[in-house]
XYZ file of C-alpha atoms in Angstrom:
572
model
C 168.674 114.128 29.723
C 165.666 116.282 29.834
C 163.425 116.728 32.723
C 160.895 112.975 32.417
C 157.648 111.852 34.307
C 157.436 108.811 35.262
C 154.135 106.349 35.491
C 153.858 102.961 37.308
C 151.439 100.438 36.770
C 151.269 97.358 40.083
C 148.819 95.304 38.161
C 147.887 91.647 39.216
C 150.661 89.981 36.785
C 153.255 92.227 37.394
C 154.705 95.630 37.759
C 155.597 98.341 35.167
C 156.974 101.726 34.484
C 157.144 104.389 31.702
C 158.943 107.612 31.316
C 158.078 110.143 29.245
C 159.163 113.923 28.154
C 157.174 116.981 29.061
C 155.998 116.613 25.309
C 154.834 113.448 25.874
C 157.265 111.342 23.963
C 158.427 107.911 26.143
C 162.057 107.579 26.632
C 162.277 104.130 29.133
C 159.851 100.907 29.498
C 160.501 98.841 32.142
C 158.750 95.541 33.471
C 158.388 93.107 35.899
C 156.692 90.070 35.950
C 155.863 88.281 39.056
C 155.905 84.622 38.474
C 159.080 85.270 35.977
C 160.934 87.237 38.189
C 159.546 86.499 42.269
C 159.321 83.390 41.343
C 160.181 82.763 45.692
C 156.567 83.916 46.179
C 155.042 80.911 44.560
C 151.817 82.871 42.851
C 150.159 81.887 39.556
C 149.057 84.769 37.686
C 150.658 87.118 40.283
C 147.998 85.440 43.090
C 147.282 82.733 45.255
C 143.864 81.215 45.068
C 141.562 79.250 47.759
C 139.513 77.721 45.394
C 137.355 76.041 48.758
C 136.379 79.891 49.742
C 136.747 81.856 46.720
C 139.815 83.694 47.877
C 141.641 85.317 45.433
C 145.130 87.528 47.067
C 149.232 88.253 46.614
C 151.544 89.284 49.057
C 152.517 92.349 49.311
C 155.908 91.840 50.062
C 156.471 90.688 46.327
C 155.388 93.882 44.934
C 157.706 95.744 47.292
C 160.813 93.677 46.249
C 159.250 94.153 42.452
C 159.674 97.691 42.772
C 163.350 97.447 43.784
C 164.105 94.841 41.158
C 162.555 97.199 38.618
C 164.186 100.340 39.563
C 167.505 98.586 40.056
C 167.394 97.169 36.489
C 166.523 100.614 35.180
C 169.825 101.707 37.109
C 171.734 99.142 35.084
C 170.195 99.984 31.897
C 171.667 103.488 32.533
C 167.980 105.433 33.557
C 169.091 109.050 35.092
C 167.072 109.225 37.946
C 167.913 112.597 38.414
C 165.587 113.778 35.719
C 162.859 112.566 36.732
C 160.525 115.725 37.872
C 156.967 113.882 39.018
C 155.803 110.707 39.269
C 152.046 108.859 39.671
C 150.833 105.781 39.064
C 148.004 102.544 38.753
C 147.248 100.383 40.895
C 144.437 97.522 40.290
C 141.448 98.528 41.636
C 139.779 97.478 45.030
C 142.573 95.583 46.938
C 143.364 96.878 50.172
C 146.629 96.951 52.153
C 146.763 96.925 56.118
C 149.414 98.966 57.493
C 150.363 98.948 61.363
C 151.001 101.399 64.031
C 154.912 101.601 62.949
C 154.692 101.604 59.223
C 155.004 105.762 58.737
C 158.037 105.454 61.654
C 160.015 102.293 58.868
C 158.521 104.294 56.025
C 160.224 107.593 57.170
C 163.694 105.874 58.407
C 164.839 103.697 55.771
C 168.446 102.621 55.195
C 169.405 103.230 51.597
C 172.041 100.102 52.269
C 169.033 97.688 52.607
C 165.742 97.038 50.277
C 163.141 97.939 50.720
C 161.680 94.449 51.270
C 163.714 93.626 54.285
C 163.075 96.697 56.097
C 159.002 96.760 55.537
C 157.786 93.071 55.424
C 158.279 92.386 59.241
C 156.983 95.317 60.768
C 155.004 98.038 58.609
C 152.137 95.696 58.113
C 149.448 93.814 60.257
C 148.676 91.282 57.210
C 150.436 89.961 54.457
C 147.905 89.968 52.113
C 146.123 92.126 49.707
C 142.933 90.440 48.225
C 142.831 90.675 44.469
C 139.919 91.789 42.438
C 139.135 87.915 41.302
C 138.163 87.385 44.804
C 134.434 86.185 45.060
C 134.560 85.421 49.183
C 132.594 88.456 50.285
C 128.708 87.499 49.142
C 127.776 87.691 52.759
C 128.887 91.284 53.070
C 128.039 92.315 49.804
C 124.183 91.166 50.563
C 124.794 93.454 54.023
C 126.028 96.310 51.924
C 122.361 96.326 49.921
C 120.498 95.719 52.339
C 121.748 98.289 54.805
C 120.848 100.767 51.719
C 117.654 99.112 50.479
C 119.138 97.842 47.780
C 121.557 97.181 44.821
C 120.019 100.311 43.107
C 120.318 102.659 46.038
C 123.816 101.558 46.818
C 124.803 102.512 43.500
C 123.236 105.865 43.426
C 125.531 106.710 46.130
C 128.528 105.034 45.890
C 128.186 104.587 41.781
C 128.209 100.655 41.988
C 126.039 97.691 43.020
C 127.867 95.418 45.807
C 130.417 93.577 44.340
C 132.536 90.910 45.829
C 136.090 92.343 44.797
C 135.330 95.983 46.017
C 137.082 97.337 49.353
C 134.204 97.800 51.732
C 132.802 94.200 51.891
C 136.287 92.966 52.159
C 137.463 94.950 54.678
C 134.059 93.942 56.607
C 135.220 90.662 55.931
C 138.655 91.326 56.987
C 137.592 92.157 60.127
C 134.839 89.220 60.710
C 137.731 86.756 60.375
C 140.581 88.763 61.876
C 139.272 91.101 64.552
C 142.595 91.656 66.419
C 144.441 92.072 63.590
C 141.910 94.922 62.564
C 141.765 96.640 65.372
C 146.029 96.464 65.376
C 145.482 98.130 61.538
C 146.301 101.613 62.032
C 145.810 102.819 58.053
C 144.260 100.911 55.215
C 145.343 101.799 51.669
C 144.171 100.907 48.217
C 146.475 99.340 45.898
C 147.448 102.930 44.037
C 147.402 104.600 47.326
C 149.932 101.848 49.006
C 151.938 102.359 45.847
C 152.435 105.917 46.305
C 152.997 105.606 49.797
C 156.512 104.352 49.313
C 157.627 107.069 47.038
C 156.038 109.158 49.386
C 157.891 108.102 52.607
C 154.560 108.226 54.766
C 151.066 106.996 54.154
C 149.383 108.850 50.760
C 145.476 109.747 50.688
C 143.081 107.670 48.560
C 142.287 109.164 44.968
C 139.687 110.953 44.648
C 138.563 108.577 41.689
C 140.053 105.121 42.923
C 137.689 105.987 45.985
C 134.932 105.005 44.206
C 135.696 101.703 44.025
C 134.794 100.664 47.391
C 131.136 101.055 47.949
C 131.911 103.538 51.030
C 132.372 106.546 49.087
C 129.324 108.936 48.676
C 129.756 110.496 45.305
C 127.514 112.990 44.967
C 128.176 113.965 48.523
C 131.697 113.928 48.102
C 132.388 111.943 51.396
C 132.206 108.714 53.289
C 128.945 107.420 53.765
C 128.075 107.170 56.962
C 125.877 104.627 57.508
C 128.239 102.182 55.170
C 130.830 102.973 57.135
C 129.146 102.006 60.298
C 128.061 98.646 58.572
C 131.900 98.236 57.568
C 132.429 98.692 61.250
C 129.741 97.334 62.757
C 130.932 95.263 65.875
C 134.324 97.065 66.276
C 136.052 98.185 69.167
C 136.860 100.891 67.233
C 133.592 101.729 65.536
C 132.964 104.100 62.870
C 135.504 106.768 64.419
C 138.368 103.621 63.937
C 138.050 102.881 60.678
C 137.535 106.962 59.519
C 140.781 107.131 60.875
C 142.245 103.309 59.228
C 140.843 105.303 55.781
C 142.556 108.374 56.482
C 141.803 111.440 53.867
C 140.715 111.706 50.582
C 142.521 113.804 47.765
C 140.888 115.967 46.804
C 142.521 118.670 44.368
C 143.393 116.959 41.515
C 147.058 116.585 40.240
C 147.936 118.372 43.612
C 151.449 117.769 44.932
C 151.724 115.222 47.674
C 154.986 116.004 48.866
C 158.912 115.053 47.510
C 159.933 111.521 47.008
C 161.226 109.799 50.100
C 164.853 110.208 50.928
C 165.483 106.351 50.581
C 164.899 106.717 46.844
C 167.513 109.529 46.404
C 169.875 108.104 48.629
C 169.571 104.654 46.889
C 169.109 105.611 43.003
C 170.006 108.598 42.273
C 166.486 110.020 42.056
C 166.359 114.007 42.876
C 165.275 115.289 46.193
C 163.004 117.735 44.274
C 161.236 115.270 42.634
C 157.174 115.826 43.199
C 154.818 112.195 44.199
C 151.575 113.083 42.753
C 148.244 110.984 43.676
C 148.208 107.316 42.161
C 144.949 106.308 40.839
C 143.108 102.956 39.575
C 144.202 100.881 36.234
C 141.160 101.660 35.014
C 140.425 105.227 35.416
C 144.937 105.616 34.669
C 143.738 103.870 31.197
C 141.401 106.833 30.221
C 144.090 109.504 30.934
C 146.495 107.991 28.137
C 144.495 109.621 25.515
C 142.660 113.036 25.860
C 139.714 111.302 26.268
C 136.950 114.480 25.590
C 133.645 114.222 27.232
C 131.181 111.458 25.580
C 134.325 109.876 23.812
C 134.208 105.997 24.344
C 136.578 103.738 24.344
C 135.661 100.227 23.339
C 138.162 97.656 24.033
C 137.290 94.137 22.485
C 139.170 91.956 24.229
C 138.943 88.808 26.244
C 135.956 90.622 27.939
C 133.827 93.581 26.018
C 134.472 96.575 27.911
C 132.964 100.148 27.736
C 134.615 103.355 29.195
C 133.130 106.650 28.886
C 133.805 110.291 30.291
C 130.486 111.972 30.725
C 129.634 114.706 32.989
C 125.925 112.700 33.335
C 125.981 110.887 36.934
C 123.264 107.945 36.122
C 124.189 105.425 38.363
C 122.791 101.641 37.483
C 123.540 98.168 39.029
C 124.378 97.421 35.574
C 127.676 99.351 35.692
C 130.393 101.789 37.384
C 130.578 105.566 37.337
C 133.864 107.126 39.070
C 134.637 110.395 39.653
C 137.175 111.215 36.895
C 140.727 111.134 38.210
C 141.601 114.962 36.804
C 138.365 117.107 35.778
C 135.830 117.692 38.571
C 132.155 117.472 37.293
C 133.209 114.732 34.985
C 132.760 110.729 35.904
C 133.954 107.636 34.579
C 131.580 104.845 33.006
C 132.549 101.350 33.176
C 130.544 99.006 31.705
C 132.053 95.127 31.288
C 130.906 91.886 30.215
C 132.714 88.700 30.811
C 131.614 87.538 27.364
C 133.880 88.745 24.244
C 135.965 87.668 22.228
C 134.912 83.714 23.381
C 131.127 84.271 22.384
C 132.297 86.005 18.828
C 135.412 83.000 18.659
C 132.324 80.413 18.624
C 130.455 81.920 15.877
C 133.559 82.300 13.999
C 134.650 78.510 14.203
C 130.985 77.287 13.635
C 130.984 79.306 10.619
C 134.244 77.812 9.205
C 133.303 74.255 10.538
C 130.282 74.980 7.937
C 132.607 76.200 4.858
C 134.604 73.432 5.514
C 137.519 75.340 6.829
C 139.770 74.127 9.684
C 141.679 76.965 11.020
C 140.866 80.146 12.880
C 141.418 82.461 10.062
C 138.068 85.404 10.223
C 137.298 84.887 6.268
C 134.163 83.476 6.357
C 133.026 85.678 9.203
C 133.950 88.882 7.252
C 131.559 87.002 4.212
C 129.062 86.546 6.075
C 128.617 90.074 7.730
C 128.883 91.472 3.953
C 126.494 89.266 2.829
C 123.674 89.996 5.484
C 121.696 93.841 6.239
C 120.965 95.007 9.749
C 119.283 92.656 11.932
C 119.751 89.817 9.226
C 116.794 91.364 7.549
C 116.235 90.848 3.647
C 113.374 93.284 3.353
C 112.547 95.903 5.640
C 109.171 94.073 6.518
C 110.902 91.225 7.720
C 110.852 90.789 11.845
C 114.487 91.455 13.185
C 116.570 88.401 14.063
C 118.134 89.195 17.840
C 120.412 86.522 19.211
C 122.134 86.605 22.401
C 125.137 84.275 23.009
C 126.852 83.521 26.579
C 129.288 81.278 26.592
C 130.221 81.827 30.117
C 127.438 82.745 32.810
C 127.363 87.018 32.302
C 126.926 89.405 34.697
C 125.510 92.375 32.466
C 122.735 90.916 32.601
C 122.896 88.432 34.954
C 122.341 85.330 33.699
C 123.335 81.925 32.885
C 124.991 80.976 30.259
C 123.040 79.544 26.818
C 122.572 80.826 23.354
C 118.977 82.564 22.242
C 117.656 83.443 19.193
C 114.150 85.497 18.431
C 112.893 87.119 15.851
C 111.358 90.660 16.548
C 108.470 92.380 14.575
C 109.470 96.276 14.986
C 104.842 96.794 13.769
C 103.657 94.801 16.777
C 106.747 95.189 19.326
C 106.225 90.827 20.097
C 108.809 88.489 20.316
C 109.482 84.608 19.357
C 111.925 82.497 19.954
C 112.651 80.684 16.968
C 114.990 79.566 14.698
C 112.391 80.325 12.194
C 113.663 82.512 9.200
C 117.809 81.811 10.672
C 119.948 80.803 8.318
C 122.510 79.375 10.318
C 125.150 79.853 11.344
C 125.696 82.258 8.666
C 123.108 84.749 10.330
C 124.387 84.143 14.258
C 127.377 86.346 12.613
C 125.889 89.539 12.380
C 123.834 88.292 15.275
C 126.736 88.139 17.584
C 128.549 91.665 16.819
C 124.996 93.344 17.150
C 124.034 91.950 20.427
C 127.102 92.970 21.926
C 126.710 96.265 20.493
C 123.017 97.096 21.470
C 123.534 95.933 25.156
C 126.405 98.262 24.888
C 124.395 101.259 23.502
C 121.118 100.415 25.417
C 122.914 100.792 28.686
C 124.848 103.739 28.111
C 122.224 105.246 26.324
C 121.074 107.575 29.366
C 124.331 108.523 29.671
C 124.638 110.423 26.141
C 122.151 113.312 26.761
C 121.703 115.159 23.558
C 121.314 118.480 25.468
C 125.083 117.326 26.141
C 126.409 117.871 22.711
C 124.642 120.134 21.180
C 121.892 119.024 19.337
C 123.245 115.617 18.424
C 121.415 112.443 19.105
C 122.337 110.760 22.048
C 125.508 108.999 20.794
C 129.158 109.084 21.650
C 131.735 111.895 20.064
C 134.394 109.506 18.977
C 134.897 105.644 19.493
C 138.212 104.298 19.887
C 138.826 100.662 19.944
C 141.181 99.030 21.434
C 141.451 94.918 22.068
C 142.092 91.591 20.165
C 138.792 92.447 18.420
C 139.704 95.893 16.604
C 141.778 94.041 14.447
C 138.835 92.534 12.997
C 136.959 95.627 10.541
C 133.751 93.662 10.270
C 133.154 93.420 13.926
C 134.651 97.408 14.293
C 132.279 98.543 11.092
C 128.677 96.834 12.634
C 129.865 97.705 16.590
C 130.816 101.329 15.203
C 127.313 101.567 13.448
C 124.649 100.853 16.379
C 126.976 102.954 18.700
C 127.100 105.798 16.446
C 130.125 108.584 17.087
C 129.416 111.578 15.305
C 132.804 112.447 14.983
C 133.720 108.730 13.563
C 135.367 105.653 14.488
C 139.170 105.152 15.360
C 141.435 102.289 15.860
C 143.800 103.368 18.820
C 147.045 101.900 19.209
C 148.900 103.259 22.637
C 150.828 100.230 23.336
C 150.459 97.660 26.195
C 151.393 99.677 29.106
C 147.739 101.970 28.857
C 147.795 102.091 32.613
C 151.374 103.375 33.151
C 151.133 105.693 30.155
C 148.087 107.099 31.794
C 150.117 107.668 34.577
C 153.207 109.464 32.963
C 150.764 112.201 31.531
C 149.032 112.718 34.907
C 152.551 113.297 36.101
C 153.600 115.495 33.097
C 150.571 117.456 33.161
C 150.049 117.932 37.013
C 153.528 119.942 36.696
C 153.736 121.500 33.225
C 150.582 122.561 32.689
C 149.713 126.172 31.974
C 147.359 127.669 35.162
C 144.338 125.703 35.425
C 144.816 124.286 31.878
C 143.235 120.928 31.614
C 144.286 117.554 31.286
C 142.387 116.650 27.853
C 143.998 120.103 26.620
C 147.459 119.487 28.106
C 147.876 116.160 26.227
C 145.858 117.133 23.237
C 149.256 120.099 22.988
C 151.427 116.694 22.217
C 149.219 114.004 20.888
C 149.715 112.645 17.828
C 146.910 111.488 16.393
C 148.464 110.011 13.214
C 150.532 107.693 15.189
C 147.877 106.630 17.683
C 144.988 106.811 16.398
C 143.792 105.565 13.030
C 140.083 106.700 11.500
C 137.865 103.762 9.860
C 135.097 105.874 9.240
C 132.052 107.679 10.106
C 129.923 105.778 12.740
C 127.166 107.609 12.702
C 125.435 106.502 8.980
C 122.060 107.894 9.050
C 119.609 106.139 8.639
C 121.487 102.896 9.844
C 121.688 104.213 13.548
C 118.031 104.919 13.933
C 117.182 101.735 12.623
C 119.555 99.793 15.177
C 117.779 102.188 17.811
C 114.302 100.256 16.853
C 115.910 96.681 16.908
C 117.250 97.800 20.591
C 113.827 97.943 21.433
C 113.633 94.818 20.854
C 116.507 93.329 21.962
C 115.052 95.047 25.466
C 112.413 92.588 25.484
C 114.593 89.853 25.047
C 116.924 90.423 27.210
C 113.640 90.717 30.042
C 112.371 87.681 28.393
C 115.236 85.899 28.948
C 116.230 86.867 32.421
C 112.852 85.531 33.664
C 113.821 81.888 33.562
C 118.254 82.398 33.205
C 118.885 84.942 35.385
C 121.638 83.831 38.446
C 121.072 86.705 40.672
C-alpha cells in the first residue's frame, strides 16, 4: 500500500476518519456514531443537556473508547496501519478538556493489552466533561469578558469575536466559579482538536494556532494571550494568571510543523509505524476550508440548515457580527465566519406558502423556481419602482440580533426612505425573490469590508470564486440570485467534497505538512492534485454587470432596514 495521511474529525455526533494518498486520492472512510455505537453513554445527539441551566456537554470517555472502536474496525476491514506517514485532525470548536497532574505519566505508559478507555478515564482527568458548543450557561461570564474590554467591539478586535457563550474562556471562568478545587487540581486544559492529538501524541499537544482563536483569550494581532483576559479568566484563583498560563500550555506556532511520532501504544496495538509524524489538529471549521485550495477572497457558501459564510482574506476587520481566525496553514491570512441560524427554514416557509397558493401539496421547489423567473431584482417592474426588501426570521437570529418576525418595506433608491408596507407586494409570489436576496445582501453587506479592491487588483470589492455547498445548492434559483448580489469574478461553483469536509481537511494538512516541496504552500500543494471536474462544478459567472451594482444600491437599503428593525426586535 502506498505511503497515506490520515484525517480525523471528533465532531459532536460522532467520530470519523479519512485516508488519503500523497496525491490526494482517499483510499479508507471510517465512522463512528455515538448514540449508534456508545450507546452505554446515554447522549442524544452525542450530548447531554440541562435544559434548567443551559448546559450543553459529552463525556469524554466516549470519544476515547470511539477512537478505539474506530481504529479497531479499520483493523478488521484490513487498513495497513503501517502506511500511514502523518496524521491531523478536527475537533469541534470551543470545548475544553481538563487533564490532571498524572495524565502525561498514563499518556506516556500505556499497555497495548488494554484500551485506551480503561487506562485514561479514572485517572488522566479532573472532570468528565467537555462542554459542547450548544452550551448557552456562560452569559454571566460572557458579560465579564466585554466589560473587562469595554465592550463587544473591543473584545473582538483582539480576540476576533464578540463574547459568546460556547467559546473556551467564559467557560473555563465558569468552570472554575462552580468547581474551584477541581480547577486548581487541572494541571493542562486542551481544546477539543488539541485533546485529540494528544493521544496520538502520547503527551499533551499545543493549541492550534487557528483553533486558538476560538476562545476569546487569544490576542490576534498580538499573537499571544491577552493578558488582562486571562487575569479575568483567573480572577479569584489560587493560582492566578501564572496557573492558568501554565493549564493553557503553548501555542503552535509554525504551521504544519511536526509534533513528534505517534505514541508507542498505537504501534504496539495496531500496527501503526513508529515513524509515523502527529501534526497539529485544528477546529471543524477552519479543517473545512483546507479541503479545497481555498485562494484568498474565495468564499464558500454553504446553504444548509443555517446560512453560513467562510472566507480566506488577508483583511483583519474584526466585527461583533462575525469570526476571523488566524488561518490554520498561511500566516498573514485569517478565516471569516459569518453564520445565521436562519436558512434553509426561513426559505422552506416561502417555498410551502407559495405552493399552498398554486394549490400544490408537496415540497417539490417548482413554483419557487417560477416565481424567481418571473420577478427582476428587488421585485421591481420598472426601474423607478421603490425596491421591495423583506426580511424573514423564523427563529430569533443572532446576525442581527433580533427576534424573530417577518418584515417587508419598500425602498426608494431617489430619496434613500423606507416604509413598511405590503403596498406594491404581490404575495407570496414576491417574498420569493425577497427571501434569497435578504439572505444574500446581509451576507455581502457584512463581508463587504472584508473584500478590499486594492486586494485583487482592481476588481470591485467582491469574492474570487463562490463555492456552495449545503441542502440549498441543489436549488439553481436560490444559487443564480445568491451568486448575483455576491458577485465572484471568477464565477460560481457547486462543490461536492463529500460529507466528511472536516476530516478531508485534515488528510491534506497531513499530506501537505510532509510532501510538500520547501516552503510550498498549502493552496498550491493541493491545487498539484485537485480535480476540479470532479469537485467542483461551474454555474456561471456571478459577477453580471450591471446586476451587481444595482444589488449594491438595494443593500443600502436593506441597511436601513435592518437599523429600522433592530430598534424595536432586537434581543441583545
Amino acid at each position: 500500500m502506498p505511503a497515506t495521511y490520515i484525517g480525523f474529525d471528533l465532531s459532536s455526533s460522532g467520530l470519523k476518519c479519512l485516508a488519503v494518498t500523497a496525491d490526494l486520492k482517499p483510499v479508507h472512510e471510517e465512522a463512528i456514531l455515538f448514540d449508534k455505537d456508545t450507546p452505554h453513554y446515554g447522549v442524544h445527539g452525542g450530548v447531554h443537556k440541562n435544559e434548567v441551566d443551559h448546559e450543553v456537554y459529552a463525556p469524554v470517555a466516549m470519544w476515547i473508547e470511539a477512537l478505539d472502536i474506530l481504529l479497531t474496525q479499520m483493523k478488521a476491514s484490513g487498513f495497513d496501519f503501517s502506511s500511514v506517514k502523518g496524521i491531523s485532525g478536527a475537533g469541534q470548536q470551543h470545548g475544553s478538556v481538563y487533564w490532571s497532574e498524572k495524565a502525561e505519566e498514563i499518556l506516556a505508559s500505556l499497555d497495548p493489552k488494554a484500551s485506551l478507555v480503561d487506562q485514561l478515564k479514572d485517572g488522566a482527568f479532573t472532570h468528565p466533561w467537555s462542554p459542547n458548543w450548544q452550551d448557552h450557561s456562560t452569559q454571566k461570564e460572557c458579560e465579564q469578558f466585554e466589560e473587562a474590554t469595554g465592550g463587544g467591539e473591543a473584545l473582538a478586535r483582539i480576540t476576533g469575536s464578540k463574547a459568546h457563550h460556547r467559546f473556551t474562556g467564559p467557560q473555563i471562568k465558569k468552570f472554575h466559579r462552580q468547581n474551584p478545587e477541581v480547577y486548581e487540581k487541572t494541571a493542562r486544559i486542551s481544546l477539543v482538536s488539541s485533546f485529540l492529538c494528544s493521544l496520538f501524541l502520547g503527551r499533551i499537544a499545543p493549541l492550534d494556532i487557528s483553533d486558538v482563536c476560538g476562545m476569546n483569550l487569544w490576542d490576534i494581532q498580538g499573537d499571544c494571550w491577552d493578558k488582562k483576559l486571562l487575569a479575568l479568566t483567573a480572577e479569584d484563583s489560587k493560582s492566578g494568571v501564572a496557573g492558568l498560563s501554565a493549564k493553557l500550555g503553548n501555542v503552535a506556532h509554525n504551521m504544519g510543523s511536526i509534533l513528534g511520532g505517534i505514541s508507542k501504544w498505537f504501534v504496539e496495538r495496531f500496527g501503526f509505524s513508529s515513524d509515523c509524524a502527529i501534526l497539529p489538529f485544528t477546529g471543524d471549521n477552519p479543517s473545512t476550508i483546507l479541503a479545497l485550495p481555498l485562494r484568498p477572497l474565495d468564499a464558500i457558501v454553504s446553504l444548509g440548515t443555517s446560512t453560513t459564510l467562510l472566507m480566506s482574506t488577508p483583511t483583519y476587520y474584526p466585527s461583533t457580527e462575525y469570526h476571523l481566525f488566524n488561518h490554520p496553514t498561511t500566516k498573514g491570512l485569517y478565516m471569516f465566519m459569518l453564520c445565521y441560524c436562519n436558512g434553509a427554514l426561513a426559505r422552506e416557509g416561502v417555498r410551502d406558502e407559495i405552493n399552498k397558493s398554486k394549490g400544490v401539496t408537496d415540497k417539490s421547489w417548482a413554483e419557487f423556481g417560477k416565481a424567481v423567473d418571473s420577478t427582476q431584482v428587488a421585485g421591481r417592474s420598472t426601474s423607478s419602482d421603490p425596491a421591495k426588501i423583506g426580511v424573514y426570521f423564523p427563529l430569533p437570529e443572532n446576525i442581527p440580533s433580533a427576534n424573530k418576525g417577518t418584515w417587508r418595506y419598500n425602498y426608494s433608491a431617489t430619496d434613500g426612505t423606507i416604509k413598511e408596507t405590503q403596498e406594491g407586494w404581490n404575495l407570496p409570489h414576491d417574498d420569493v425573490r425577497a427571501i434569497i436576496e435578504s439572505q444574500a445582501l446581509s451576507m455581502r453587506m457584512r463581508s463587504e469590508a472584508l473584500l478590499s479592491p486594492d486586494a485583487h487588483n482592481g476588481h470591485k470589492a467582491q469574492p474570487r470564486r463562490l463555492y456552495f455547498v449545503g441542502g440549498g445548492s441543489r436549488n439553481a434559483a436560490i444559487m443564480s440570485i445568491t451568486a448575483e448580489v455576491l458577485g465572484g469574478f471568477e464565477g460560481a461553483y457547486k462543490l461536492d467534497i463529500g460529507s466528511n469536509a472536516c476530516a478531508l481537511g485534515a488528510s491534506y494538512y497531513a499530506a501537505w505538512a510532509l510532501e510538500r516541496k520547501g516552503s510550498e504552500a498549502f493552496e498550491d500543494y493541493v491545487d498539484r492534485y485537485w480535480e476540479e471536474e470532479t469537485h467542483a462544478v461551474r454555474i456561471g459567472d456571478a459577477y453580471k454587470e450591471g446586476v451587481w451594482e444595482e444589488y449594491g444600491s438595494v443593500m443600502k437599503g436593506f441597511r436601513i432596514v435592518e437599523e429600522e428593525i433592530m430598534k424595536t426586535n432586537s434581543h441583545a
